[in-house]
Structures are given as C-alpha cells and as structure tokens.
PDB file of C-alpha atoms and ligand atoms in Angstrom:
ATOM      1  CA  UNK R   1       0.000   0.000   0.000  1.00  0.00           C
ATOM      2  CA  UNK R   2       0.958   3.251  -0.881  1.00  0.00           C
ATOM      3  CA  UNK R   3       1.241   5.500   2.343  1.00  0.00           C
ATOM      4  CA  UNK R   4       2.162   9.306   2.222  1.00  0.00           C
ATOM      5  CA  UNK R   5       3.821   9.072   5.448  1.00  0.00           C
ATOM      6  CA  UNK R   6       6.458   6.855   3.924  1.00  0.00           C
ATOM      7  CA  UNK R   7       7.252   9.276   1.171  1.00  0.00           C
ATOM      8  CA  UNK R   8       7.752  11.752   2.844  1.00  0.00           C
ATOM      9  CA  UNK R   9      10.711  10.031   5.184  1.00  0.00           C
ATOM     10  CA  UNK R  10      12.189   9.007   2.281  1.00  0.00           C
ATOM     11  CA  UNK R  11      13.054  12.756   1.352  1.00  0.00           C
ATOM     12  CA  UNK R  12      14.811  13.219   4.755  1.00  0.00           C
ATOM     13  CA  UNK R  13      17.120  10.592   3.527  1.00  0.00           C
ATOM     14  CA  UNK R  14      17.527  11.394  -0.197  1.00  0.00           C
ATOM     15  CA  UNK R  15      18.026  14.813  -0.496  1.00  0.00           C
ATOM     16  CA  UNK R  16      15.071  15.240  -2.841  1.00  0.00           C
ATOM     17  CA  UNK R  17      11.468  16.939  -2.608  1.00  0.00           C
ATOM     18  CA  UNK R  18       8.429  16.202  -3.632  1.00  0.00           C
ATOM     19  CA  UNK R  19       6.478  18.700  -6.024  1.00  0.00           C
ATOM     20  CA  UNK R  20       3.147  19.492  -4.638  1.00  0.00           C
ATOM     21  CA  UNK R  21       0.790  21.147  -7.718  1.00  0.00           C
ATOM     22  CA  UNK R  22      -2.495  22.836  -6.990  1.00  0.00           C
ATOM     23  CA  UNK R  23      -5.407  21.781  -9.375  1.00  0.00           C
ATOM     24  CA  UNK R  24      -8.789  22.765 -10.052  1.00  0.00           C
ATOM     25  CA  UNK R  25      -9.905  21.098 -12.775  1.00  0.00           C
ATOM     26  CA  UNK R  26      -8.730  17.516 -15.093  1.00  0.00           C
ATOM     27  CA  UNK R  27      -6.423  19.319 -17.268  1.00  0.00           C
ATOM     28  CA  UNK R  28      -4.102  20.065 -14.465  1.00  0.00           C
ATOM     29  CA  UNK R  29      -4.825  16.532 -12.796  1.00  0.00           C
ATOM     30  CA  UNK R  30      -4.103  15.218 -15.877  1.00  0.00           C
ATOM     31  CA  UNK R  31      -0.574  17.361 -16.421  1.00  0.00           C
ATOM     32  CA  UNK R  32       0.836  16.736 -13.041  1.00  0.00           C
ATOM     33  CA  UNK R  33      -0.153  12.962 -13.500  1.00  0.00           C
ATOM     34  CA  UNK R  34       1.239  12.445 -16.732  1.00  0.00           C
ATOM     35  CA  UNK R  35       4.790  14.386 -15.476  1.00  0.00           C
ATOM     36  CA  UNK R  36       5.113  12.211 -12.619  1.00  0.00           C
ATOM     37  CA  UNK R  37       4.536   9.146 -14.457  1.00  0.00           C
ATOM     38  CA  UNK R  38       6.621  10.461 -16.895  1.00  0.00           C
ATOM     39  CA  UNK R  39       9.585  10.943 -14.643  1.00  0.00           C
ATOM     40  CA  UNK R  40       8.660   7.991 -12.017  1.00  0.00           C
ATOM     41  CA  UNK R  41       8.883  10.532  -9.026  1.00  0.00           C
ATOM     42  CA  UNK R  42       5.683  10.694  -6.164  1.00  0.00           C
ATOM     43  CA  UNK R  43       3.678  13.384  -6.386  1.00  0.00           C
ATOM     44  CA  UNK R  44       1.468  15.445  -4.459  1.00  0.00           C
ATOM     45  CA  UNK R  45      -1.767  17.386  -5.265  1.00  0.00           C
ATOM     46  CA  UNK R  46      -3.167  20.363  -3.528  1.00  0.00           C
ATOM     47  CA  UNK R  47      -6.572  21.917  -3.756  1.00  0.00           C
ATOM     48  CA  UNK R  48      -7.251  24.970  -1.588  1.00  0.00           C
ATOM     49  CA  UNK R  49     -10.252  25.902  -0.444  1.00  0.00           C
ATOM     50  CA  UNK R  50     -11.518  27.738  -3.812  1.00  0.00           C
ATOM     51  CA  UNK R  51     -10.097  24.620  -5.594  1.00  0.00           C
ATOM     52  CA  UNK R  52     -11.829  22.320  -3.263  1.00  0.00           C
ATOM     53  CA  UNK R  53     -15.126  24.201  -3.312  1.00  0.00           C
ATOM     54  CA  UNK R  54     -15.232  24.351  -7.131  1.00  0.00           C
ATOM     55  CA  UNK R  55     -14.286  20.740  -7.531  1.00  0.00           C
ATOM     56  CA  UNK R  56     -16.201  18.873  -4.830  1.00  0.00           C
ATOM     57  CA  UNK R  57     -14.241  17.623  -1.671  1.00  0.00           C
ATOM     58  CA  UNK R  58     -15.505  14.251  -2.320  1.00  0.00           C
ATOM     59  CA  UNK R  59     -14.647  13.977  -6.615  1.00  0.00           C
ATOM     60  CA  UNK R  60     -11.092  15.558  -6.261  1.00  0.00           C
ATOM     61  CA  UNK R  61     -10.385  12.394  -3.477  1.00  0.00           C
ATOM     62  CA  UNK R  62     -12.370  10.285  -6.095  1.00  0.00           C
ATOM     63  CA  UNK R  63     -10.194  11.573  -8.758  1.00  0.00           C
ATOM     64  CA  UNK R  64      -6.494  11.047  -7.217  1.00  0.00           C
ATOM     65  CA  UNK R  65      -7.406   8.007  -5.286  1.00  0.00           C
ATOM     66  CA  UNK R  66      -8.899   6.474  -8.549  1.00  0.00           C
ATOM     67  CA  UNK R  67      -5.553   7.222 -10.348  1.00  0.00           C
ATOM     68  CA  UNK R  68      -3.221   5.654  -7.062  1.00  0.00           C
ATOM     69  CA  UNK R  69      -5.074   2.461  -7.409  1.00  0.00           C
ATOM     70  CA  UNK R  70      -5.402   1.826 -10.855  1.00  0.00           C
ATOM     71  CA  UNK R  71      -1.792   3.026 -11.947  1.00  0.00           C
ATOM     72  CA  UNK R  72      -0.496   1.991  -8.211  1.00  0.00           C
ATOM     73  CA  UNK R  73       1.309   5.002  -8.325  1.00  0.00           C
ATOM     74  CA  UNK R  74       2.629   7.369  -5.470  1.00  0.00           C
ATOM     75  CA  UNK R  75       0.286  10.116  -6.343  1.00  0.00           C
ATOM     76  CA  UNK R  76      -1.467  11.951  -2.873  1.00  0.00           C
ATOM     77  CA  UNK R  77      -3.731  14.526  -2.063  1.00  0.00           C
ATOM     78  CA  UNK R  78      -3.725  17.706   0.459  1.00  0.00           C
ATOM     79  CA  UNK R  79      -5.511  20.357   1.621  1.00  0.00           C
ATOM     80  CA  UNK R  80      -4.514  23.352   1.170  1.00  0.00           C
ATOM     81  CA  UNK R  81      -4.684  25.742   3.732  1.00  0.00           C
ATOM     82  CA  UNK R  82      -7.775  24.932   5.193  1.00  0.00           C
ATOM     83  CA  UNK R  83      -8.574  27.905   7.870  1.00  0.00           C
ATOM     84  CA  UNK R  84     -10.616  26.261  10.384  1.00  0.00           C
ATOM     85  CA  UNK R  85     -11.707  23.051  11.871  1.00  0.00           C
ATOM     86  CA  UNK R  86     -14.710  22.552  10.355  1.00  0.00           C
ATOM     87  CA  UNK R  87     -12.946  22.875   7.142  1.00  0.00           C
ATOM     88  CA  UNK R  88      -9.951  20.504   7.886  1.00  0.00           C
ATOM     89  CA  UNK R  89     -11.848  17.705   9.293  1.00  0.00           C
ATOM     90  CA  UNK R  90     -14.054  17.870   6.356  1.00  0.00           C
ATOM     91  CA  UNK R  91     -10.918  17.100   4.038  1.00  0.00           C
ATOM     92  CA  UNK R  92     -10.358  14.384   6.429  1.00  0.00           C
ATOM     93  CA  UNK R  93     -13.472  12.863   6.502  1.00  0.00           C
ATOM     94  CA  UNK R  94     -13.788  12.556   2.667  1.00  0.00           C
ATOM     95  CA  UNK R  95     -10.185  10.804   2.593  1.00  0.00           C
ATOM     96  CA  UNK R  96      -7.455  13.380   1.996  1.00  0.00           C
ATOM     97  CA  UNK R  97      -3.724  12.142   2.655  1.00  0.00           C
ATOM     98  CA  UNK R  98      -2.560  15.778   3.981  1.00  0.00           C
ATOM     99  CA  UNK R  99      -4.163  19.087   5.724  1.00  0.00           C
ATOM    100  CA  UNK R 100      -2.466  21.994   5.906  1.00  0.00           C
ATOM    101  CA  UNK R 101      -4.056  23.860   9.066  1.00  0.00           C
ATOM    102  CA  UNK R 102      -3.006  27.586   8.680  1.00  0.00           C
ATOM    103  CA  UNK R 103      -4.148  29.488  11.222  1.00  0.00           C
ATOM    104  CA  UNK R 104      -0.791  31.785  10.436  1.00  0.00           C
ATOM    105  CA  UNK R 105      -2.783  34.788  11.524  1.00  0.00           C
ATOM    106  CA  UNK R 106      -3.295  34.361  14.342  1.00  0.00           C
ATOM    107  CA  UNK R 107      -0.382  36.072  17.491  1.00  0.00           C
ATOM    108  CA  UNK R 108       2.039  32.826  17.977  1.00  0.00           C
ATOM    109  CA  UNK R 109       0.507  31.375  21.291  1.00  0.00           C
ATOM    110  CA  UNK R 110      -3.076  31.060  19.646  1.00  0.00           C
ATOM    111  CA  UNK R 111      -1.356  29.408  16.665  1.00  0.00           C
ATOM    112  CA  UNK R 112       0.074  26.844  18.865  1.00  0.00           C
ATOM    113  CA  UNK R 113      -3.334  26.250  20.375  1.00  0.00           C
ATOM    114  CA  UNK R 114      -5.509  25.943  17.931  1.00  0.00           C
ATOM    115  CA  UNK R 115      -2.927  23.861  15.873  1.00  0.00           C
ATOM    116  CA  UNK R 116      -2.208  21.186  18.645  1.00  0.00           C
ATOM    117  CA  UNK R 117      -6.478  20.758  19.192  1.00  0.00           C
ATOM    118  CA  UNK R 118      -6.521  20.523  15.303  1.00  0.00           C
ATOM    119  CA  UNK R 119      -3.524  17.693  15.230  1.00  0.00           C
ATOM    120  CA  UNK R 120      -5.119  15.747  17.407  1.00  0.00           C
ATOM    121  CA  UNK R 121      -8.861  16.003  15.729  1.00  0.00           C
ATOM    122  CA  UNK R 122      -7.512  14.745  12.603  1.00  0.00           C
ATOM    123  CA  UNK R 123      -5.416  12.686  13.497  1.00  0.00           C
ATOM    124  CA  UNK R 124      -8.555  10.748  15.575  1.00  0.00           C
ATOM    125  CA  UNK R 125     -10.262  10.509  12.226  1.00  0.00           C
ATOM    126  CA  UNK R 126      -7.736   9.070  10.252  1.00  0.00           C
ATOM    127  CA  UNK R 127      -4.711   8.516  12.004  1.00  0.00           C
ATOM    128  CA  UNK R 128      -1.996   8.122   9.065  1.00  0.00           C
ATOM    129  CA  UNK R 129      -3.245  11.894   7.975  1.00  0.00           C
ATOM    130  CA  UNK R 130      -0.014  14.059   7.424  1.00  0.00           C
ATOM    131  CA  UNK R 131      -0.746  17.282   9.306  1.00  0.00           C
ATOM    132  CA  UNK R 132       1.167  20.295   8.331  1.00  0.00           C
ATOM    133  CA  UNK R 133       1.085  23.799  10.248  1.00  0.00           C
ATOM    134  CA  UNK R 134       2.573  27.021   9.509  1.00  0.00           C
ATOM    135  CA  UNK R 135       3.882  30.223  11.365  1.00  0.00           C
ATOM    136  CA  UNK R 136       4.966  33.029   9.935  1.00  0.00           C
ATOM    137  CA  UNK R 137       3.752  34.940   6.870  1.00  0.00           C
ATOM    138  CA  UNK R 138       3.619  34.252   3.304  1.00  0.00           C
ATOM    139  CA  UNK R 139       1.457  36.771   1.878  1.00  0.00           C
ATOM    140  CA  UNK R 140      -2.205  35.356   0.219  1.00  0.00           C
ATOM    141  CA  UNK R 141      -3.204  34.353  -3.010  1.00  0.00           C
ATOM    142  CA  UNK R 142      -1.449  32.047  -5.926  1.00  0.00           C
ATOM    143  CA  UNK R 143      -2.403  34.921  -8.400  1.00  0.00           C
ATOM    144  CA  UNK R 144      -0.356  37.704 -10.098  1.00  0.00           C
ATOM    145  CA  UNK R 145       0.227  40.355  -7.617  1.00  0.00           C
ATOM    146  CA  UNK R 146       1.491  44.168  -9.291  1.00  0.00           C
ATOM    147  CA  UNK R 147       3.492  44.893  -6.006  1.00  0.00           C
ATOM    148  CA  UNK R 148       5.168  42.846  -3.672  1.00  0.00           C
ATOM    149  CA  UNK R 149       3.934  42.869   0.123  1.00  0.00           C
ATOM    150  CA  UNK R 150       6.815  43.492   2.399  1.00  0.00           C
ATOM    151  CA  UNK R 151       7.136  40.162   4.524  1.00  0.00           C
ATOM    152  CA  UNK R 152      10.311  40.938   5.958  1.00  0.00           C
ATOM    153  CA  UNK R 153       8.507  41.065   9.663  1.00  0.00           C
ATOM    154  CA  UNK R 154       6.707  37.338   9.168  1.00  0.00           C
ATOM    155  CA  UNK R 155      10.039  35.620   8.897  1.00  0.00           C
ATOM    156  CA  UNK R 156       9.991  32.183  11.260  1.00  0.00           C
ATOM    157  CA  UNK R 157      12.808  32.254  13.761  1.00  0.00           C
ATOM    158  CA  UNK R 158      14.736  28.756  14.427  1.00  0.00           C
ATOM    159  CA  UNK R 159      13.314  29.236  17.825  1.00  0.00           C
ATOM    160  CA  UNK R 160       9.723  29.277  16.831  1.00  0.00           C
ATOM    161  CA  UNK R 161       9.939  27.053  14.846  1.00  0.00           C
ATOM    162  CA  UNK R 162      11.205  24.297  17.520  1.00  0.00           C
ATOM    163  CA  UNK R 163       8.619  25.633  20.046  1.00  0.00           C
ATOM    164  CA  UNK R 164       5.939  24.981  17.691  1.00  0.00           C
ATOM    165  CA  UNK R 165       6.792  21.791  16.161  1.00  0.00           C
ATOM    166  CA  UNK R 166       7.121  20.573  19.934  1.00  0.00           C
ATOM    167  CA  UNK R 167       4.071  21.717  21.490  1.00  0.00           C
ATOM    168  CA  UNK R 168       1.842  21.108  18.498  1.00  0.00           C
ATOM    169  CA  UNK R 169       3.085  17.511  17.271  1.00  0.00           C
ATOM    170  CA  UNK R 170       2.193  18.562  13.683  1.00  0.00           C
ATOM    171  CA  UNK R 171       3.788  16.411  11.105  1.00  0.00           C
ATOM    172  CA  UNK R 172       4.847  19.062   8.537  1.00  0.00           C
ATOM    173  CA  UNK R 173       6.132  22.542   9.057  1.00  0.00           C
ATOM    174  CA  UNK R 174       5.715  25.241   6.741  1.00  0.00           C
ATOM    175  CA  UNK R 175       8.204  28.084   7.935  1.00  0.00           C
ATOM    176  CA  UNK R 176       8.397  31.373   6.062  1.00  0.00           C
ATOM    177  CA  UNK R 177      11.860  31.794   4.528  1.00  0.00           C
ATOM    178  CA  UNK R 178      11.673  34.663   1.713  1.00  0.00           C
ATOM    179  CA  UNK R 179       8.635  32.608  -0.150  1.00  0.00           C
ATOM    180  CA  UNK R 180       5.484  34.270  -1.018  1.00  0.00           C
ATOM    181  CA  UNK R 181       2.268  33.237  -2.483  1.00  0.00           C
ATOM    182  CA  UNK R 182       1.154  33.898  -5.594  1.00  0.00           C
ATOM    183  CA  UNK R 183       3.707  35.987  -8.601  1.00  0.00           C
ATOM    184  CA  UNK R 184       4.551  39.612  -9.169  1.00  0.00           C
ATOM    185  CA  UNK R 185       4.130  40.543 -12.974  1.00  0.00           C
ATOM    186  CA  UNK R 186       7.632  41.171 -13.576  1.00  0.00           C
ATOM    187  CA  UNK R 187       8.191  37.596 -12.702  1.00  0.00           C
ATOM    188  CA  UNK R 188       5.899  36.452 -14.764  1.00  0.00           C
ATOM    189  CA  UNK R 189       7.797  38.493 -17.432  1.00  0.00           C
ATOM    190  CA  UNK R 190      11.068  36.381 -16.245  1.00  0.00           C
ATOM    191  CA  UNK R 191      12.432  39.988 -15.609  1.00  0.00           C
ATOM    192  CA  UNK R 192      12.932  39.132 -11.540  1.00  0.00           C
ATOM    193  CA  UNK R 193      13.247  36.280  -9.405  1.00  0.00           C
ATOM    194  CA  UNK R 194      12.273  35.357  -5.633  1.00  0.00           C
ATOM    195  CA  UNK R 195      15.220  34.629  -3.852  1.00  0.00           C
ATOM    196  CA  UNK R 196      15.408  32.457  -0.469  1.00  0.00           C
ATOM    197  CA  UNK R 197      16.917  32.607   3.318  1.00  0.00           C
ATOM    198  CA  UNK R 198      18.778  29.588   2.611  1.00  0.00           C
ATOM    199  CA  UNK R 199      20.609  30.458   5.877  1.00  0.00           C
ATOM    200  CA  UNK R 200      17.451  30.257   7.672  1.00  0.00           C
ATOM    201  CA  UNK R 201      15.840  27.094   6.304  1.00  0.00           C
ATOM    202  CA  UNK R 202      19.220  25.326   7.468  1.00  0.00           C
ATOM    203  CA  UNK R 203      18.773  26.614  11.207  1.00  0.00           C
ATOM    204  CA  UNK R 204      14.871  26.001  10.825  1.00  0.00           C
ATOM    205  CA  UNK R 205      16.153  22.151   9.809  1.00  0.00           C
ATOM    206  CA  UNK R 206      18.595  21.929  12.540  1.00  0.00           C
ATOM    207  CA  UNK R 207      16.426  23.374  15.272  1.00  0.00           C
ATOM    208  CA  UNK R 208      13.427  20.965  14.381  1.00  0.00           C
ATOM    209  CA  UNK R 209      14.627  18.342  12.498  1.00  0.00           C
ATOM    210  CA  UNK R 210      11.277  18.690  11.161  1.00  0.00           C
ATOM    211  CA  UNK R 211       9.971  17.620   7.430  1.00  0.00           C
ATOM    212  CA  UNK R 212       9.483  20.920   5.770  1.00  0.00           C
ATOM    213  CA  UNK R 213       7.513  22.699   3.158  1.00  0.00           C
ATOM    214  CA  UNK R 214       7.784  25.666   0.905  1.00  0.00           C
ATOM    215  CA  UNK R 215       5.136  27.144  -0.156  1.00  0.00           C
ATOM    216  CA  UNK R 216       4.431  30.156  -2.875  1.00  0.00           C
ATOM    217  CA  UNK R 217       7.367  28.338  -4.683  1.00  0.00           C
ATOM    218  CA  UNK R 218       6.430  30.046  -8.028  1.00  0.00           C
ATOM    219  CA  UNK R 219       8.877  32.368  -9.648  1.00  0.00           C
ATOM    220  CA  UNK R 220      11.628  31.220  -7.427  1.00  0.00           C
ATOM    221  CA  UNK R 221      15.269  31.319  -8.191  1.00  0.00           C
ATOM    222  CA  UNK R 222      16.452  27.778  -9.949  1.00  0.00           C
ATOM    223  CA  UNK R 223      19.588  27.797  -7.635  1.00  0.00           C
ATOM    224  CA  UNK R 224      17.854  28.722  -4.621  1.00  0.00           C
ATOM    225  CA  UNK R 225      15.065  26.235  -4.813  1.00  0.00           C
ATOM    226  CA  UNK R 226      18.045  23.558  -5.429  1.00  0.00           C
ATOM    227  CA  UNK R 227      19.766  24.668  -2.342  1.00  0.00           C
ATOM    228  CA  UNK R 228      16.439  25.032  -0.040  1.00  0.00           C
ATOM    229  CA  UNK R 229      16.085  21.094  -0.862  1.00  0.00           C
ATOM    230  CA  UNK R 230      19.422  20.437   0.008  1.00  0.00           C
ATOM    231  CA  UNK R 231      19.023  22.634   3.244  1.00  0.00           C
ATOM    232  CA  UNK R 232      16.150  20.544   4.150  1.00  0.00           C
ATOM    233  CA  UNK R 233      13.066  21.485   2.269  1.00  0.00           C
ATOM    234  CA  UNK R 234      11.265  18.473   1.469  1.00  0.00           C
ATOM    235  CA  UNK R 235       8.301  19.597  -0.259  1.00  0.00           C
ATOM    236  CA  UNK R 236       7.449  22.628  -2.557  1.00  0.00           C
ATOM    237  CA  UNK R 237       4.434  24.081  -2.933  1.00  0.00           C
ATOM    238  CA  UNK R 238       4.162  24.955  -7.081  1.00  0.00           C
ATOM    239  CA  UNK R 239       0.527  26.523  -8.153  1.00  0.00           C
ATOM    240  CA  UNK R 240       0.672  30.450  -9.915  1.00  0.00           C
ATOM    241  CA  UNK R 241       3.165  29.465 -12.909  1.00  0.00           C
ATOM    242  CA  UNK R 242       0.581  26.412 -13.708  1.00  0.00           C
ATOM    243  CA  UNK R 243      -2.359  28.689 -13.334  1.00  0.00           C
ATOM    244  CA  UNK R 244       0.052  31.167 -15.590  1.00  0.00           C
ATOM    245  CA  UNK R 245       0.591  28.074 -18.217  1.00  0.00           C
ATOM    246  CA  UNK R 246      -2.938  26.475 -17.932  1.00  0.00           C
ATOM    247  CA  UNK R 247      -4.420  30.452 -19.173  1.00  0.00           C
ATOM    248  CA  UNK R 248      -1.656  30.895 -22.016  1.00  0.00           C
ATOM    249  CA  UNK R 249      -2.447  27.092 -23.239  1.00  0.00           C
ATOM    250  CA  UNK R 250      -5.504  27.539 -23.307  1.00  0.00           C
ATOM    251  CA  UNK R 251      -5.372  31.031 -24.997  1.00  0.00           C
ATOM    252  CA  UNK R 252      -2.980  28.994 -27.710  1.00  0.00           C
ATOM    253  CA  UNK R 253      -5.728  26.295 -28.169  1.00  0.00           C
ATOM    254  CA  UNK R 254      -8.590  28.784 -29.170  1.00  0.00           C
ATOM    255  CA  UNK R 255      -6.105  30.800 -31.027  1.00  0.00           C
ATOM    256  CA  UNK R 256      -4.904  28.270 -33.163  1.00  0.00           C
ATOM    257  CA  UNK R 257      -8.279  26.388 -33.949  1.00  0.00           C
ATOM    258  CA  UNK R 258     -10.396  29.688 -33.788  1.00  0.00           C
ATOM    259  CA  UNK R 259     -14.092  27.309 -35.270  1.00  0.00           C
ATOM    260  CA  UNK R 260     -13.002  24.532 -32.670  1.00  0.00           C
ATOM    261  CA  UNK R 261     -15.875  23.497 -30.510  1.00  0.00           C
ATOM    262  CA  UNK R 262     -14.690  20.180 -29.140  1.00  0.00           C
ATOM    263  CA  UNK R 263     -13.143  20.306 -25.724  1.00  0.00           C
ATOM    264  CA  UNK R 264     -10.780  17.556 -25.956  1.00  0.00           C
ATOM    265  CA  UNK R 265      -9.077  19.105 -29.189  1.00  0.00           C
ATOM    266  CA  UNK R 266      -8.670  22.880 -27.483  1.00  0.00           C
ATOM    267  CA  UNK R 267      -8.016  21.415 -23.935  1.00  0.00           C
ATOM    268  CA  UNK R 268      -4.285  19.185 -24.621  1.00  0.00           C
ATOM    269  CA  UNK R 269      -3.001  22.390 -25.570  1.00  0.00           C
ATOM    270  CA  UNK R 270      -4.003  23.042 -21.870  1.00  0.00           C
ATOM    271  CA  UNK R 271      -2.045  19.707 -20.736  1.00  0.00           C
ATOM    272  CA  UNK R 272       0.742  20.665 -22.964  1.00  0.00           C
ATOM    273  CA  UNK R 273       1.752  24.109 -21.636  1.00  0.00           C
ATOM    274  CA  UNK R 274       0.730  22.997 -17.596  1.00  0.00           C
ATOM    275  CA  UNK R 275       2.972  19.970 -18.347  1.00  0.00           C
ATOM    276  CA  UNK R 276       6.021  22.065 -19.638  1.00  0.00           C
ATOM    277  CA  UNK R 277       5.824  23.845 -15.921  1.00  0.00           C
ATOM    278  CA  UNK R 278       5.405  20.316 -13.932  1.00  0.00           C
ATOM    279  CA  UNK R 279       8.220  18.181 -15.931  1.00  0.00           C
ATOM    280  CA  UNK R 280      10.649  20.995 -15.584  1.00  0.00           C
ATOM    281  CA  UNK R 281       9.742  21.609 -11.774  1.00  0.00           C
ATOM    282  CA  UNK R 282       9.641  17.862 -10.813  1.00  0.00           C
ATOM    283  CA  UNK R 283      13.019  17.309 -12.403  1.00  0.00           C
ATOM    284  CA  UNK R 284      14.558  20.450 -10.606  1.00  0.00           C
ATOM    285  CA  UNK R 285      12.828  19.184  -7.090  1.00  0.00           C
ATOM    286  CA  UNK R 286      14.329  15.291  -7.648  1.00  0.00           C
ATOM    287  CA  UNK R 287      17.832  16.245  -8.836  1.00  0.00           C
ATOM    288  CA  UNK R 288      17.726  15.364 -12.095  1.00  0.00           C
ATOM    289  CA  UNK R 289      19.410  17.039 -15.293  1.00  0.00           C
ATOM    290  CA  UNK R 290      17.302  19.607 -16.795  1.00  0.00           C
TER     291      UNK R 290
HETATM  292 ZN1   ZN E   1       0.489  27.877   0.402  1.00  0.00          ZN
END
C-alpha cells in the first residue's frame, strides 16, 4: 500500500522533494499525473479551499485516489490551507492524505493552540493523515500580484519554529523563509526572481529536524530552490506558474483552432503548456538534469 507518510521520510534521507501542484480542474490533474509518471517521481496534489469548493471535496479524493489504485502510483492529495476546523476535518473525513491547518494569523501562542487541538482532531479521524502547520507569513493568493507585500517582519525564527513543532506535534512545518504566495508581474515576465533565506531554512532544519515545506514556490530562483532542498526542504508548494501556463495554453488552443468546438481538441493544448511547468519543476525538485 501506498502511504504518504512513507514518502515523505524518504526525502529526509535522499536529499530530494516532492512537487506538490495545486489543481482545479482535469487538465491540471491530468498534467501533473502524466509528469510524474513520466519521470517515475511521487507526487502530491493540492486543492485549496476555492479549488476544493469548485471541484467537490468528495470527486477531487475520487479523482487522485482512482488514479493511485489503478496506476499503483505514489500520487497523494492535500488540503490546502484549510482555515478552520470545520474545514480541515471535512478534508479528512472525505479521505485526503494531507491538511495543511493555517491558522498563520493568528499572534504565535493562539497558533500553537488551535494547531495542537486541530492535530489531534484529525489525526482521531484518520490517524496516518499528514498534518502540516505554519507560522509566519507568506502573503495570500497564488495569483499575479502588481506589487510585492513586504514580509520581511513574518520571517519564522529557528526558535519558533522548535517551540511549535514541539508543542503542536504537527507532522509538517511550513516556515516562512523569503517565499510568497502567488507571482509579481515582472516575474511572470522572467524579468525578476524570488530569492530564499537559505541560511534560515538550514537553522529552521537543525532546530526541528522537522519535514518541511515551501510554499508560494512560483517564480523562485532555480539555484535557490536547489539549495532550499538540500538545506532541508522536502516539499514545494508549485501553483501560480501552472495557473500562468494552464491560461496561455488555453489562450494557444482557441487561437490556433479559432471554429473549434470540441473540448478535448482545445483542452491538450491546456495539458501541454501545464505539463512544460510540472516536468521541468519535478526534475529540478528530484535532482535530475534539466
Ligand atoms: Zn500555500
């Protein structure tokens, strides 16, 4: 049986991470599917709330669990920031593998609280559930942003980090470390880059010893993501430069066929251009040659 859990050690001990892709409909299930496959390398898929709400809780577990079985392939699902209980035991319930609790906002101490009650309500309804929390801030959204927020105050301290990981017994952390959600235009353009506290992720590691995830890893620096893995990142969160490829594909597919009514002759363009961003990413996060 294929068990999340498992996976996810096996990072602390390779060196590699998994890619975690946010979907919302089959033509980016389909896209980060066929790149895993492609490439042999576990995957994981993420569905916010607004992802989750559009899809159905209950078809996007369908969907991914029906493609583990049948392929018996390491492909899992998460939920992405859920904001509340109610919202994180409902992932639970319908069978998701992961739950990100982010209750980020909140001052530090009512983090922790909140986040230990949560750990211990999910993991009472399915007890192999990968919890992850987060502290810190990482701005809001996976969409194109025209300024960037100034995070510089949100940035997890080693010391937090420990404190937290301790007194919640959450499986995952999710630190801040220079990563944002969502893209600024002008990376978009490929005119800038987000760069990382490498520095910081290393202490973060050291301190907890924790399995750790980036999120808003869109736009990042090539190098930098390479040496957050090796620091001790062991999944990254990937979901604006799909949404980015998924619009442009799309765009191409009308363009090209401009009488074209049937779906699955505009949508592979769709696949094609989402596919290009998942191949390139999952090679990059599992060390292989571009
Ligand atoms: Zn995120």
């Amino acid at each position: 049986m294929l068990v999340l859990r498992d996976v996810l050690d096996e990072t602390q001990k390779t060196g590699k991470a998994i890619g975690h892709f946010n979907i919302s409909d089959l033509v980016l299930l389909k896209a980060v599917f066929d790149s895993a496959r492609e490439l042999s390398v576990p995957v994981l898929v993420g569905a916010s709330s607004g992802e989750r709400k559009f899809m159905g809780v209950d078809q996007i577990v369908a969907l991914v669990r029906s493609l583990r079985e049948e392929f018996n392939f390491p492909i899992f699902l998460n939920a992405d920031h859920t904001h509340s209980r109610a919202e994180a035991e409902e992932a639970a319930k319908a069978g998701f593998d992961a739950i990100v609790f982010d209750v980020s906002a909140l001052p530090f101490e009512e983090n922790v609280r909140q986040t230990k009650e949560a750990v211990e309500a999910l993991k009472s309804i399915n007890p192999a559930i990968v919890v992850e929390g987060e502290i810190g801030d990482i701005g809001v959204g996976s969409e194109i942003h025209e300024k960037a927020p100034d995070l510089s105050k949100g940035l997890t301290t080693p010391d937090d980090a420990k404190r937290y990981v301790e007194s919640t017994a959450i499986d995952i952390l999710a630190p801040a470390v220079g990563n944002m959600h969502g893209m600024l235009a002008s990376m978009v353009r490929g005119e800038t880059r987000k760069r990382l506290d490498i520095a910081r992720i290393a202490e973060i590691k050291t301190a907890t010893r924790a399995l750790l995830t980036l999120h808003g890893g869109s736009g990042t620096d090539d190098e930098d993501l390479r040496k957050a893995i090796a620091a001790g990142i062991n999944v990254v969160h990937i979901n604006t430069e799909l949404r980015v490829a998924w619009r442009r594909g799309l765009e191409d597919g009308l363009a090209t066929q401009p009488h074209e009514v049937v779906p699955y002759k505009i949508l592979p363009f769709a696949v094609e251009s989402v596919k290009h961003v998942t191949v390139s990413r999952l090679r990059l996060f599992n060390g292989m040659p571009a």
